[in-house]
Structures are given as structure tokens and as C-alpha cells.
Amino acid sequence: MAETSRTGQRSGSRRTWLILGAVVLLVIVASSALFSPGPPATPTQPTPTAQATTAPTSLTAASTVAASFTPLSLEPTATFSQATVAEPTATPQPSPTDAPTLPPSSTSTPTLAPTATPTKTPLALIPAKLARVVDGDTMDFVIEGREERVRLIGVDTPETNGGPICYGQEATGKAAELIGSVGGNVLLEKDISETDRYGRLLRYVWLEDAAGRRMLDEELVLAGYAQVSTFPPDVKYADRFLAAERNARAAKRGLWGACDYFGAPIAQPVPTSIVVPPPSGGSGGEPSGGLLYDPNGPDRDCSDFSTHQQAQDFFLAAGGPARDPHRLDGDHDGIACETLP
């Protein structure tokens, strides 16, 4: 009986230790779940039930209960890296005032500021009044009260001095016609040079009326009364003149259809008898066989005459000595071309 009592005490003692061990293991598992650095691994261990409180009546039963509690390892079932995972940080956006100004890249399209429409530079034009037409490219104008001889820039008309030249008289008449169409009032434009080697003013001559403004130099070339003659540095309108000449040549206008070439001589009878107007204070006109040129025609120089008498007759016929449109009396003594024989 005493043996049986001791055996029962030992069995009860084993149950007590088994129950205490199970409780300790449950506490350890719960603590591991609470303090684990990562998500806890859920162990697939059977949860002890209340039936464990019923003590087996034999050693075999106690062994079965003990076997039902699988000892848990205190080592973690998964290896967790202790590396610190940096949380993503937002890139700070610079404020508009802090942002640096970067130069545009070569591939970017530059933004161009709108440009204003360029203002046309007005021409520096000087008004003038026609005094006389010397020939197709030379005229006398009154400029600010002074009479000045002006040579057209960039063009050349057939000569009227010396022997008769094809289209010389026609060019002179055309220039007079064009200037007369605006009442003799023109506008003069300077290029670079002031005068030529003969002291004549170098100018472009503009004609202006209700229909608009046009240039005498260009009009003469376009109509076939002149050819282009360019002398640097006075080349402002050279391209315009060349285009006008090509146009006139292609259409065979003016001298390009009437003359063999520019400056070609023509046969022209020389007048043998002209009624000469009386000189100032004279009584009447008298026939003269020595007058070679029309006194109301193109400009003449002393070199156009062979003798002093020829020049003097012409001088008087043109209104001398009161008037001297051809400037044959340089010292104003009433005698023209005194150096001639």
C-alpha cells in the first residue's frame, strides 16, 4: 500500500513538471512573437488544450502527454537581416528664387523675342529747280539759290558734243521731257562722292508727282536712252540700273534697237545757213554761215569750235553777252572762247 502511494506521488510530480514546462514554453513563444524584429513566423505547433489538466493514471499516459508537447528551440526559425533599410526620402524641390539659371542646351530651341518691323531710313533729298538740260546725263539746277551743274550717278547717255552720236539728241530730249513732266522741280540724292573730276555735283535725280516718286537715272536706262556706267564708291543703285538695262536690251528699246552699238556715230548734215538772233541791243537777225550748232540745243564748250568766230557767233545766238548758258565767256567780257584762233 505504501508502494502504491509513492508511485502515485511520482506520477503526480511528473504531471506537474510537464505542465510547468508547457507553460514556460508558451511564455517564451509569446515573448518571441512580441519582440521579434520582423514579422513573426507563425509556428505550426499544436496549442495545448484543457485536457492536459487531467493526469494520466499510468506512466505510459504521462509519457504520451509529454510527447505531445514538442520542445521549441529558442533559436529563431528564420534569419532576419539587421541591415537598416533607409526609408525613401523625398527630393527637396528648390524654390523659384533658389533655382539656378542654367544656360540653354545646344539642342533646345531658343525663344526669340519679337522684333519690331525695321523703320525705313528716309532718303536725304535736297529740292532743286531745273535751269537747263545740258545733255542726257548732265543738267544745271538751282540749289538753295545757287546754280550748280549736276552729273547723274551710275548712267551714261550718248554724247552730243563733237560729232553726232546715235541717240544723243534723243537722250537729251527725253531727260528734258521727264524733268518737265514734274514742272522742273526735282529732288537730289547724294551717294558717297561730292563731285567728279570736272567739279560737277554727283547726284541721283528723283522725280515726284501725284503718281509717286521715280528716279530719272533709272527711267533713262529702262527706256533705252542710257547705259549703266558705275564708278565706285557710288554704287548704291547699281543693281537696279543693271536690271533696267537688261530689260531694255531684251526689248530692244531706244538706242538698243536704233543704233549699231552704244556711242555709234551717225551721218548728219551740218547746217550751212542759220538765222542768228540779234545780240542784246541789236537790230535784228542776220544769216551766218559759220553757226555749227543749235544755240538752244545741248551744251557746247569751246573745244566744239575751230575758230573764235564760230564760238562768238554761237555765243551771241544763245543770248550773249547778257546770257551765257553754255559758259563760253569765262571772264564775262562779252568775248567767247578768246583762246581760239
mmCIF file of C-alpha atoms in Angstrom:
data_model
loop_
_atom_site.group_PDB
_atom_site.id
_atom_site.type_symbol
_atom_site.label_atom_id
_atom_site.label_comp_id
_atom_site.label_asym_id
_atom_site.label_seq_id
_atom_site.Cartn_x
_atom_site.Cartn_y
_atom_site.Cartn_z
ATOM 1 C CA MET A 1 0.000 0.000 0.000
ATOM 2 C CA ALA A 2 2.835 2.273 0.831
ATOM 3 C CA GLU A 3 4.446 1.439 -2.511
ATOM 4 C CA THR A 4 1.349 2.267 -4.352
ATOM 5 C CA SER A 5 1.168 5.643 -2.599
ATOM 6 C CA ARG A 6 4.762 6.535 -3.570
ATOM 7 C CA THR A 7 4.097 5.552 -7.181
ATOM 8 C CA GLY A 8 1.073 7.845 -7.291
ATOM 9 C CA GLN A 9 3.104 10.713 -5.835
ATOM 10 C CA ARG A 10 5.812 10.308 -8.507
ATOM 11 C CA SER A 11 3.182 10.266 -11.267
ATOM 12 C CA GLY A 12 1.622 13.450 -9.900
ATOM 13 C CA SER A 13 5.025 15.087 -9.685
ATOM 14 C CA ARG A 14 5.781 14.307 -13.346
ATOM 15 C CA ARG A 15 2.484 15.787 -14.446
ATOM 16 C CA THR A 16 3.198 18.906 -12.517
ATOM 17 C CA TRP A 17 6.630 19.379 -14.164
ATOM 18 C CA LEU A 18 5.247 18.644 -17.624
ATOM 19 C CA ILE A 19 2.517 21.244 -17.150
ATOM 20 C CA LEU A 20 5.041 23.799 -15.851
ATOM 21 C CA GLY A 21 7.348 23.118 -18.841
ATOM 22 C CA ALA A 22 4.479 23.616 -21.254
ATOM 23 C CA VAL A 23 3.584 26.943 -19.607
ATOM 24 C CA VAL A 24 7.202 28.129 -19.770
ATOM 25 C CA LEU A 25 7.411 27.241 -23.480
ATOM 26 C CA LEU A 26 4.185 29.105 -24.196
ATOM 27 C CA VAL A 27 5.570 32.197 -22.409
ATOM 28 C CA ILE A 28 8.818 32.006 -24.431
ATOM 29 C CA VAL A 29 6.921 31.679 -27.708
ATOM 30 C CA ALA A 30 4.695 34.606 -26.854
ATOM 31 C CA SER A 31 7.704 36.747 -25.878
ATOM 32 C CA SER A 32 9.486 35.889 -29.166
ATOM 33 C CA ALA A 33 6.422 36.963 -31.132
ATOM 34 C CA LEU A 34 6.246 40.318 -29.322
ATOM 35 C CA PHE A 35 9.920 41.298 -29.590
ATOM 36 C CA SER A 36 10.893 39.804 -32.946
ATOM 37 C CA PRO A 37 12.484 42.494 -35.342
ATOM 38 C CA GLY A 38 10.457 41.321 -38.279
ATOM 39 C CA PRO A 39 7.099 39.789 -38.873
ATOM 40 C CA PRO A 40 6.846 36.822 -36.543
ATOM 41 C CA ALA A 41 6.953 33.394 -38.054
ATOM 42 C CA THR A 42 3.813 31.668 -37.044
ATOM 43 C CA PRO A 43 4.852 28.316 -35.629
ATOM 44 C CA THR A 44 2.653 25.431 -36.612
ATOM 45 C CA GLN A 45 2.643 23.995 -33.071
ATOM 46 C CA PRO A 46 -0.418 22.438 -31.578
ATOM 47 C CA THR A 47 -1.988 24.553 -28.905
ATOM 48 C CA PRO A 48 -2.272 22.681 -25.604
ATOM 49 C CA THR A 49 -5.862 22.194 -24.614
ATOM 50 C CA ALA A 50 -7.550 21.986 -21.242
ATOM 51 C CA GLN A 51 -7.435 18.205 -21.456
ATOM 52 C CA ALA A 52 -3.803 18.377 -20.301
ATOM 53 C CA THR A 53 -5.105 19.163 -16.825
ATOM 54 C CA THR A 54 -6.363 15.601 -16.495
ATOM 55 C CA ALA A 55 -3.494 13.498 -15.188
ATOM 56 C CA PRO A 56 -2.960 10.067 -16.749
ATOM 57 C CA THR A 57 -3.274 7.176 -14.406
ATOM 58 C CA SER A 58 -0.158 5.486 -15.583
ATOM 59 C CA LEU A 59 3.415 6.193 -16.687
ATOM 60 C CA THR A 60 2.503 5.398 -20.248
ATOM 61 C CA ALA A 61 -0.185 8.056 -20.157
ATOM 62 C CA ALA A 62 2.262 10.590 -18.740
ATOM 63 C CA SER A 63 4.787 9.774 -21.471
ATOM 64 C CA THR A 64 2.102 10.263 -24.087
ATOM 65 C CA VAL A 65 1.267 13.707 -22.703
ATOM 66 C CA ALA A 66 4.941 14.666 -22.579
ATOM 67 C CA ALA A 67 5.437 13.515 -26.164
ATOM 68 C CA SER A 68 2.522 15.662 -27.289
ATOM 69 C CA PHE A 69 4.493 18.825 -26.330
ATOM 70 C CA THR A 70 7.257 19.295 -28.903
ATOM 71 C CA PRO A 71 10.100 21.237 -27.315
ATOM 72 C CA LEU A 72 10.590 24.558 -29.098
ATOM 73 C CA SER A 73 14.030 25.852 -29.947
ATOM 74 C CA LEU A 74 14.893 29.252 -28.585
ATOM 75 C CA GLU A 75 16.805 29.990 -31.801
ATOM 76 C CA PRO A 76 14.797 31.999 -34.354
ATOM 77 C CA THR A 77 13.425 29.878 -37.167
ATOM 78 C CA ALA A 78 14.319 32.487 -39.768
ATOM 79 C CA THR A 79 17.406 34.633 -40.123
ATOM 80 C CA PHE A 80 16.486 38.316 -40.227
ATOM 81 C CA SER A 81 18.943 40.806 -41.648
ATOM 82 C CA GLN A 82 19.815 43.531 -39.226
ATOM 83 C CA ALA A 83 20.621 45.916 -42.069
ATOM 84 C CA THR A 84 18.841 49.174 -41.702
ATOM 85 C CA VAL A 85 16.524 49.814 -44.621
ATOM 86 C CA ALA A 86 16.636 53.504 -45.371
ATOM 87 C CA GLU A 87 13.257 54.934 -45.867
ATOM 88 C CA PRO A 88 12.857 56.792 -49.183
ATOM 89 C CA THR A 89 13.248 60.485 -48.743
ATOM 90 C CA ALA A 90 11.551 62.993 -50.962
ATOM 91 C CA THR A 91 13.871 65.052 -53.150
ATOM 92 C CA PRO A 92 13.559 68.641 -51.994
ATOM 93 C CA GLN A 93 12.291 70.882 -54.735
ATOM 94 C CA PRO A 94 14.144 74.204 -54.963
ATOM 95 C CA SER A 95 12.052 77.270 -54.631
ATOM 96 C CA PRO A 96 11.829 79.531 -57.703
ATOM 97 C CA THR A 97 14.136 82.032 -56.048
ATOM 98 C CA ASP A 98 16.773 79.410 -55.206
ATOM 99 C CA ALA A 99 16.775 77.665 -58.573
ATOM 100 C CA PRO A 100 19.942 78.456 -60.546
ATOM 101 C CA THR A 101 19.618 79.832 -64.065
ATOM 102 C CA LEU A 102 21.074 77.315 -66.474
ATOM 103 C CA PRO A 103 22.234 78.253 -69.970
ATOM 104 C CA PRO A 104 20.125 76.706 -72.735
ATOM 105 C CA SER A 105 21.498 73.491 -74.161
ATOM 106 C CA SER A 106 22.552 73.312 -77.781
ATOM 107 C CA THR A 107 19.537 71.132 -78.575
ATOM 108 C CA SER A 108 16.979 73.422 -77.036
ATOM 109 C CA THR A 109 15.097 75.815 -79.237
ATOM 110 C CA PRO A 110 15.898 79.379 -78.202
ATOM 111 C CA THR A 111 12.993 81.652 -77.558
ATOM 112 C CA LEU A 112 13.391 84.721 -79.690
ATOM 113 C CA ALA A 113 11.971 87.998 -78.588
ATOM 114 C CA PRO A 114 9.621 89.539 -81.142
ATOM 115 C CA THR A 115 11.409 92.038 -83.319
ATOM 116 C CA ALA A 116 9.885 95.298 -84.362
ATOM 117 C CA THR A 117 9.446 95.999 -88.056
ATOM 118 C CA PRO A 118 12.543 97.923 -89.147
ATOM 119 C CA THR A 119 11.856 101.532 -89.931
ATOM 120 C CA LYS A 120 12.889 102.634 -93.375
ATOM 121 C CA THR A 121 15.607 105.252 -93.247
ATOM 122 C CA PRO A 122 14.306 108.307 -95.084
ATOM 123 C CA LEU A 123 16.355 109.483 -98.035
ATOM 124 C CA ALA A 124 18.349 112.673 -97.600
ATOM 125 C CA LEU A 125 16.835 114.591 -100.510
ATOM 126 C CA ILE A 126 17.555 118.195 -101.437
ATOM 127 C CA PRO A 127 14.993 120.078 -103.563
ATOM 128 C CA ALA A 128 16.257 121.733 -106.733
ATOM 129 C CA LYS A 129 14.842 123.596 -109.739
ATOM 130 C CA LEU A 130 15.917 122.919 -113.314
ATOM 131 C CA ALA A 131 17.790 125.726 -115.016
ATOM 132 C CA ARG A 132 18.691 123.863 -118.234
ATOM 133 C CA VAL A 133 19.363 120.409 -119.638
ATOM 134 C CA VAL A 134 22.940 120.211 -120.907
ATOM 135 C CA ASP A 135 22.625 116.680 -122.283
ATOM 136 C CA GLY A 136 21.047 113.389 -121.305
ATOM 137 C CA ASP A 137 23.111 112.898 -118.138
ATOM 138 C CA THR A 138 24.065 116.488 -117.237
ATOM 139 C CA MET A 139 21.813 119.337 -116.069
ATOM 140 C CA ASP A 140 22.069 122.701 -114.367
ATOM 141 C CA PHE A 141 19.900 123.081 -111.255
ATOM 142 C CA VAL A 142 19.282 125.958 -108.883
ATOM 143 C CA ILE A 143 20.019 124.619 -105.379
ATOM 144 C CA GLU A 144 19.394 126.911 -102.419
ATOM 145 C CA GLY A 145 19.702 129.976 -104.660
ATOM 146 C CA ARG A 146 22.912 128.817 -106.411
ATOM 147 C CA GLU A 147 23.121 127.333 -109.883
ATOM 148 C CA GLU A 148 25.086 124.081 -109.914
ATOM 149 C CA ARG A 149 25.935 121.614 -112.685
ATOM 150 C CA VAL A 150 24.861 118.095 -111.792
ATOM 151 C CA ARG A 151 26.015 114.815 -113.322
ATOM 152 C CA LEU A 152 23.702 111.810 -112.978
ATOM 153 C CA ILE A 153 25.262 108.935 -110.996
ATOM 154 C CA GLY A 154 25.551 105.463 -112.446
ATOM 155 C CA VAL A 155 24.416 106.061 -116.019
ATOM 156 C CA ASP A 156 25.791 107.402 -119.292
ATOM 157 C CA THR A 157 23.889 108.778 -122.269
ATOM 158 C CA PRO A 158 25.230 109.168 -125.817
ATOM 159 C CA GLU A 159 27.265 112.341 -126.233
ATOM 160 C CA THR A 160 26.034 115.400 -128.071
ATOM 161 C CA ASN A 161 29.366 117.255 -128.150
ATOM 162 C CA GLY A 162 31.713 116.682 -131.071
ATOM 163 C CA GLY A 163 30.466 114.562 -133.924
ATOM 164 C CA PRO A 164 26.820 113.427 -133.936
ATOM 165 C CA ILE A 165 26.310 110.249 -131.883
ATOM 166 C CA CYS A 166 23.401 107.858 -132.361
ATOM 167 C CA TYR A 167 20.605 108.676 -129.903
ATOM 168 C CA GLY A 168 22.488 111.608 -128.339
ATOM 169 C CA GLN A 169 19.849 114.207 -129.166
ATOM 170 C CA GLU A 170 17.048 111.792 -128.294
ATOM 171 C CA ALA A 171 18.530 111.138 -124.841
ATOM 172 C CA THR A 172 18.819 114.869 -124.182
ATOM 173 C CA GLY A 173 15.234 115.429 -125.261
ATOM 174 C CA LYS A 174 13.998 112.545 -123.083
ATOM 175 C CA ALA A 175 15.727 113.918 -119.994
ATOM 176 C CA ALA A 176 14.161 117.353 -120.615
ATOM 177 C CA GLU A 177 10.756 115.714 -121.122
ATOM 178 C CA LEU A 178 10.900 113.718 -117.887
ATOM 179 C CA ILE A 179 12.036 116.672 -115.785
ATOM 180 C CA GLY A 180 9.457 118.911 -117.456
ATOM 181 C CA SER A 181 6.698 116.457 -116.515
ATOM 182 C CA VAL A 182 7.180 117.449 -112.850
ATOM 183 C CA GLY A 183 7.479 121.166 -113.600
ATOM 184 C CA GLY A 184 11.270 121.165 -113.355
ATOM 185 C CA ASN A 185 11.162 120.548 -109.593
ATOM 186 C CA VAL A 186 13.317 117.599 -108.574
ATOM 187 C CA LEU A 187 14.939 116.052 -105.503
ATOM 188 C CA LEU A 188 18.676 115.387 -105.435
ATOM 189 C CA GLU A 189 20.268 112.500 -103.536
ATOM 190 C CA LYS A 190 23.985 112.175 -102.817
ATOM 191 C CA ASP A 191 25.763 108.808 -102.648
ATOM 192 C CA ILE A 192 29.394 108.896 -101.411
ATOM 193 C CA SER A 193 31.293 111.321 -103.635
ATOM 194 C CA GLU A 194 30.503 115.020 -103.730
ATOM 195 C CA THR A 195 31.800 115.913 -107.196
ATOM 196 C CA ASP A 196 33.526 114.329 -110.178
ATOM 197 C CA ARG A 197 36.908 115.382 -111.584
ATOM 198 C CA TYR A 198 35.245 118.158 -113.571
ATOM 199 C CA GLY A 199 33.719 119.732 -110.461
ATOM 200 C CA ARG A 200 30.156 118.646 -111.259
ATOM 201 C CA LEU A 201 27.955 117.529 -108.370
ATOM 202 C CA LEU A 202 27.287 113.792 -108.449
ATOM 203 C CA ARG A 203 23.643 113.120 -107.646
ATOM 204 C CA TYR A 204 20.685 110.814 -108.232
ATOM 205 C CA VAL A 205 17.739 112.867 -109.521
ATOM 206 C CA TRP A 206 14.282 111.951 -108.222
ATOM 207 C CA LEU A 207 11.045 112.988 -109.931
ATOM 208 C CA GLU A 208 7.949 113.249 -107.766
ATOM 209 C CA ASP A 209 4.318 113.837 -108.673
ATOM 210 C CA ALA A 210 0.855 112.577 -107.755
ATOM 211 C CA ALA A 211 1.674 109.142 -109.222
ATOM 212 C CA GLY A 212 4.621 108.680 -106.866
ATOM 213 C CA ARG A 213 8.396 109.009 -106.912
ATOM 214 C CA ARG A 214 10.730 107.669 -109.606
ATOM 215 C CA MET A 215 14.400 108.132 -110.404
ATOM 216 C CA LEU A 216 15.456 109.936 -113.587
ATOM 217 C CA ASP A 217 18.675 107.897 -113.860
ATOM 218 C CA GLU A 218 16.757 104.602 -113.832
ATOM 219 C CA GLU A 219 13.998 105.855 -116.146
ATOM 220 C CA LEU A 220 16.532 106.778 -118.836
ATOM 221 C CA VAL A 221 18.158 103.334 -118.685
ATOM 222 C CA LEU A 222 14.835 101.474 -118.675
ATOM 223 C CA ALA A 223 13.578 103.372 -121.734
ATOM 224 C CA GLY A 224 16.790 102.708 -123.682
ATOM 225 C CA TYR A 225 18.270 106.222 -123.599
ATOM 226 C CA ALA A 226 21.276 105.389 -121.403
ATOM 227 C CA GLN A 227 23.562 102.566 -120.387
ATOM 228 C CA VAL A 228 24.890 101.677 -116.936
ATOM 229 C CA SER A 229 28.180 103.356 -116.025
ATOM 230 C CA THR A 230 29.281 102.562 -112.469
ATOM 231 C CA PHE A 231 32.176 104.196 -110.671
ATOM 232 C CA PRO A 232 32.830 103.038 -107.083
ATOM 233 C CA PRO A 233 32.218 104.043 -104.387
ATOM 234 C CA ASP A 234 28.960 105.473 -105.787
ATOM 235 C CA VAL A 235 27.155 102.154 -106.352
ATOM 236 C CA LYS A 236 24.027 102.381 -104.199
ATOM 237 C CA TYR A 237 21.584 101.633 -107.038
ATOM 238 C CA ALA A 238 23.908 99.702 -109.374
ATOM 239 C CA ASP A 239 21.833 96.508 -109.214
ATOM 240 C CA ARG A 240 18.651 98.375 -110.093
ATOM 241 C CA PHE A 241 20.330 100.036 -113.068
ATOM 242 C CA LEU A 242 21.728 96.724 -114.359
ATOM 243 C CA ALA A 243 18.290 95.104 -114.165
ATOM 244 C CA ALA A 244 16.782 98.050 -116.069
ATOM 245 C CA GLU A 245 19.425 97.803 -118.800
ATOM 246 C CA ARG A 246 18.876 94.057 -119.245
ATOM 247 C CA ASN A 247 15.185 94.765 -119.625
ATOM 248 C CA ALA A 248 15.741 97.493 -122.236
ATOM 249 C CA ARG A 249 18.224 95.406 -124.244
ATOM 250 C CA ALA A 250 15.913 92.392 -124.296
ATOM 251 C CA ALA A 251 13.049 94.546 -125.593
ATOM 252 C CA LYS A 252 15.358 96.471 -127.987
ATOM 253 C CA ARG A 253 14.057 99.753 -126.652
ATOM 254 C CA GLY A 254 15.588 103.102 -127.598
ATOM 255 C CA LEU A 255 19.210 103.035 -128.725
ATOM 256 C CA TRP A 256 19.389 99.215 -128.400
ATOM 257 C CA GLY A 257 17.087 98.936 -131.398
ATOM 258 C CA ALA A 258 18.120 102.064 -133.304
ATOM 259 C CA CYS A 259 21.943 102.076 -133.020
ATOM 260 C CA ASP A 260 24.584 99.563 -134.013
ATOM 261 C CA TYR A 261 26.092 99.965 -130.545
ATOM 262 C CA PHE A 262 26.264 102.491 -127.742
ATOM 263 C CA GLY A 263 28.134 105.613 -128.948
ATOM 264 C CA ALA A 264 27.943 104.731 -132.626
ATOM 265 C CA PRO A 265 28.389 107.828 -134.858
ATOM 266 C CA ILE A 266 25.702 108.811 -137.316
ATOM 267 C CA ALA A 267 25.904 110.805 -140.526
ATOM 268 C CA GLN A 268 24.208 114.151 -140.063
ATOM 269 C CA PRO A 269 24.341 117.132 -142.392
ATOM 270 C CA VAL A 270 25.899 120.233 -140.905
ATOM 271 C CA PRO A 271 23.712 123.360 -141.312
ATOM 272 C CA THR A 272 25.263 125.908 -143.643
ATOM 273 C CA SER A 273 22.932 128.805 -143.020
ATOM 274 C CA ILE A 274 21.080 129.655 -139.788
ATOM 275 C CA VAL A 275 19.301 132.901 -138.924
ATOM 276 C CA VAL A 276 21.118 134.132 -135.843
ATOM 277 C CA PRO A 277 19.017 136.076 -133.294
ATOM 278 C CA PRO A 278 20.325 139.584 -132.709
ATOM 279 C CA PRO A 279 22.630 140.078 -129.752
ATOM 280 C CA SER A 280 21.369 142.127 -126.838
ATOM 281 C CA GLY A 281 20.586 145.630 -128.122
ATOM 282 C CA GLY A 282 20.917 144.578 -131.768
ATOM 283 C CA SER A 283 18.562 145.465 -134.552
ATOM 284 C CA GLY A 284 17.749 142.067 -135.991
ATOM 285 C CA GLY A 285 18.929 138.694 -137.058
ATOM 286 C CA GLU A 286 21.381 138.114 -139.845
ATOM 287 C CA PRO A 287 22.198 134.935 -141.723
ATOM 288 C CA SER A 288 25.524 133.389 -140.788
ATOM 289 C CA GLY A 289 27.315 130.569 -142.486
ATOM 290 C CA GLY A 290 29.595 129.804 -139.511
ATOM 291 C CA LEU A 291 26.992 128.679 -136.891
ATOM 292 C CA LEU A 292 27.587 124.933 -136.441
ATOM 293 C CA TYR A 293 25.143 124.117 -133.649
ATOM 294 C CA ASP A 294 21.669 124.996 -132.496
ATOM 295 C CA PRO A 295 22.122 127.617 -129.737
ATOM 296 C CA ASN A 296 19.038 126.260 -127.976
ATOM 297 C CA GLY A 297 20.297 122.690 -128.169
ATOM 298 C CA PRO A 298 22.713 120.678 -125.999
ATOM 299 C CA ASP A 299 25.540 122.267 -124.063
ATOM 300 C CA ARG A 300 28.651 123.277 -126.030
ATOM 301 C CA ASP A 301 32.206 124.013 -124.980
ATOM 302 C CA CYS A 302 34.991 125.983 -126.658
ATOM 303 C CA SER A 303 36.503 122.695 -127.813
ATOM 304 C CA ASP A 304 33.473 122.197 -130.086
ATOM 305 C CA PHE A 305 34.574 125.128 -132.261
ATOM 306 C CA SER A 306 37.527 125.509 -134.606
ATOM 307 C CA THR A 307 37.731 129.307 -134.516
ATOM 308 C CA HIS A 308 36.897 132.134 -132.214
ATOM 309 C CA GLN A 309 34.417 133.476 -134.767
ATOM 310 C CA GLN A 310 32.384 130.247 -134.763
ATOM 311 C CA ALA A 311 32.230 130.324 -130.968
ATOM 312 C CA GLN A 312 31.360 134.038 -130.898
ATOM 313 C CA ASP A 313 28.507 133.619 -133.363
ATOM 314 C CA PHE A 314 27.129 130.756 -131.324
ATOM 315 C CA PHE A 315 27.598 132.725 -128.079
ATOM 316 C CA LEU A 316 25.627 135.679 -129.434
ATOM 317 C CA ALA A 317 22.930 133.433 -130.855
ATOM 318 C CA ALA A 318 22.460 131.832 -127.426
ATOM 319 C CA GLY A 319 21.788 135.254 -125.849
ATOM 320 C CA GLY A 320 25.228 136.574 -125.093
ATOM 321 C CA PRO A 321 26.618 138.632 -123.657
ATOM 322 C CA ALA A 322 23.528 139.131 -121.408
ATOM 323 C CA ARG A 323 23.127 135.367 -121.075
ATOM 324 C CA ASP A 324 25.770 132.674 -121.343
ATOM 325 C CA PRO A 325 24.035 129.294 -120.846
ATOM 326 C CA HIS A 326 26.944 127.440 -122.438
ATOM 327 C CA ARG A 327 29.570 129.228 -120.328
ATOM 328 C CA LEU A 328 31.746 130.258 -123.243
ATOM 329 C CA ASP A 329 32.626 133.679 -121.784
ATOM 330 C CA GLY A 330 34.632 132.799 -118.694
ATOM 331 C CA ASP A 331 35.751 136.346 -117.817
ATOM 332 C CA HIS A 332 32.399 137.959 -118.722
ATOM 333 C CA ASP A 333 33.914 140.474 -121.115
ATOM 334 C CA GLY A 334 31.488 139.676 -123.950
ATOM 335 C CA ILE A 335 34.013 137.686 -125.942
ATOM 336 C CA ALA A 336 33.604 133.928 -126.196
ATOM 337 C CA CYS A 337 36.468 131.412 -126.380
ATOM 338 C CA GLU A 338 39.212 134.026 -126.664
ATOM 339 C CA THR A 339 41.957 131.424 -126.849
ATOM 340 C CA LEU A 340 40.718 130.045 -130.193
ATOM 341 C CA PRO A 341 42.365 131.326 -133.398
#
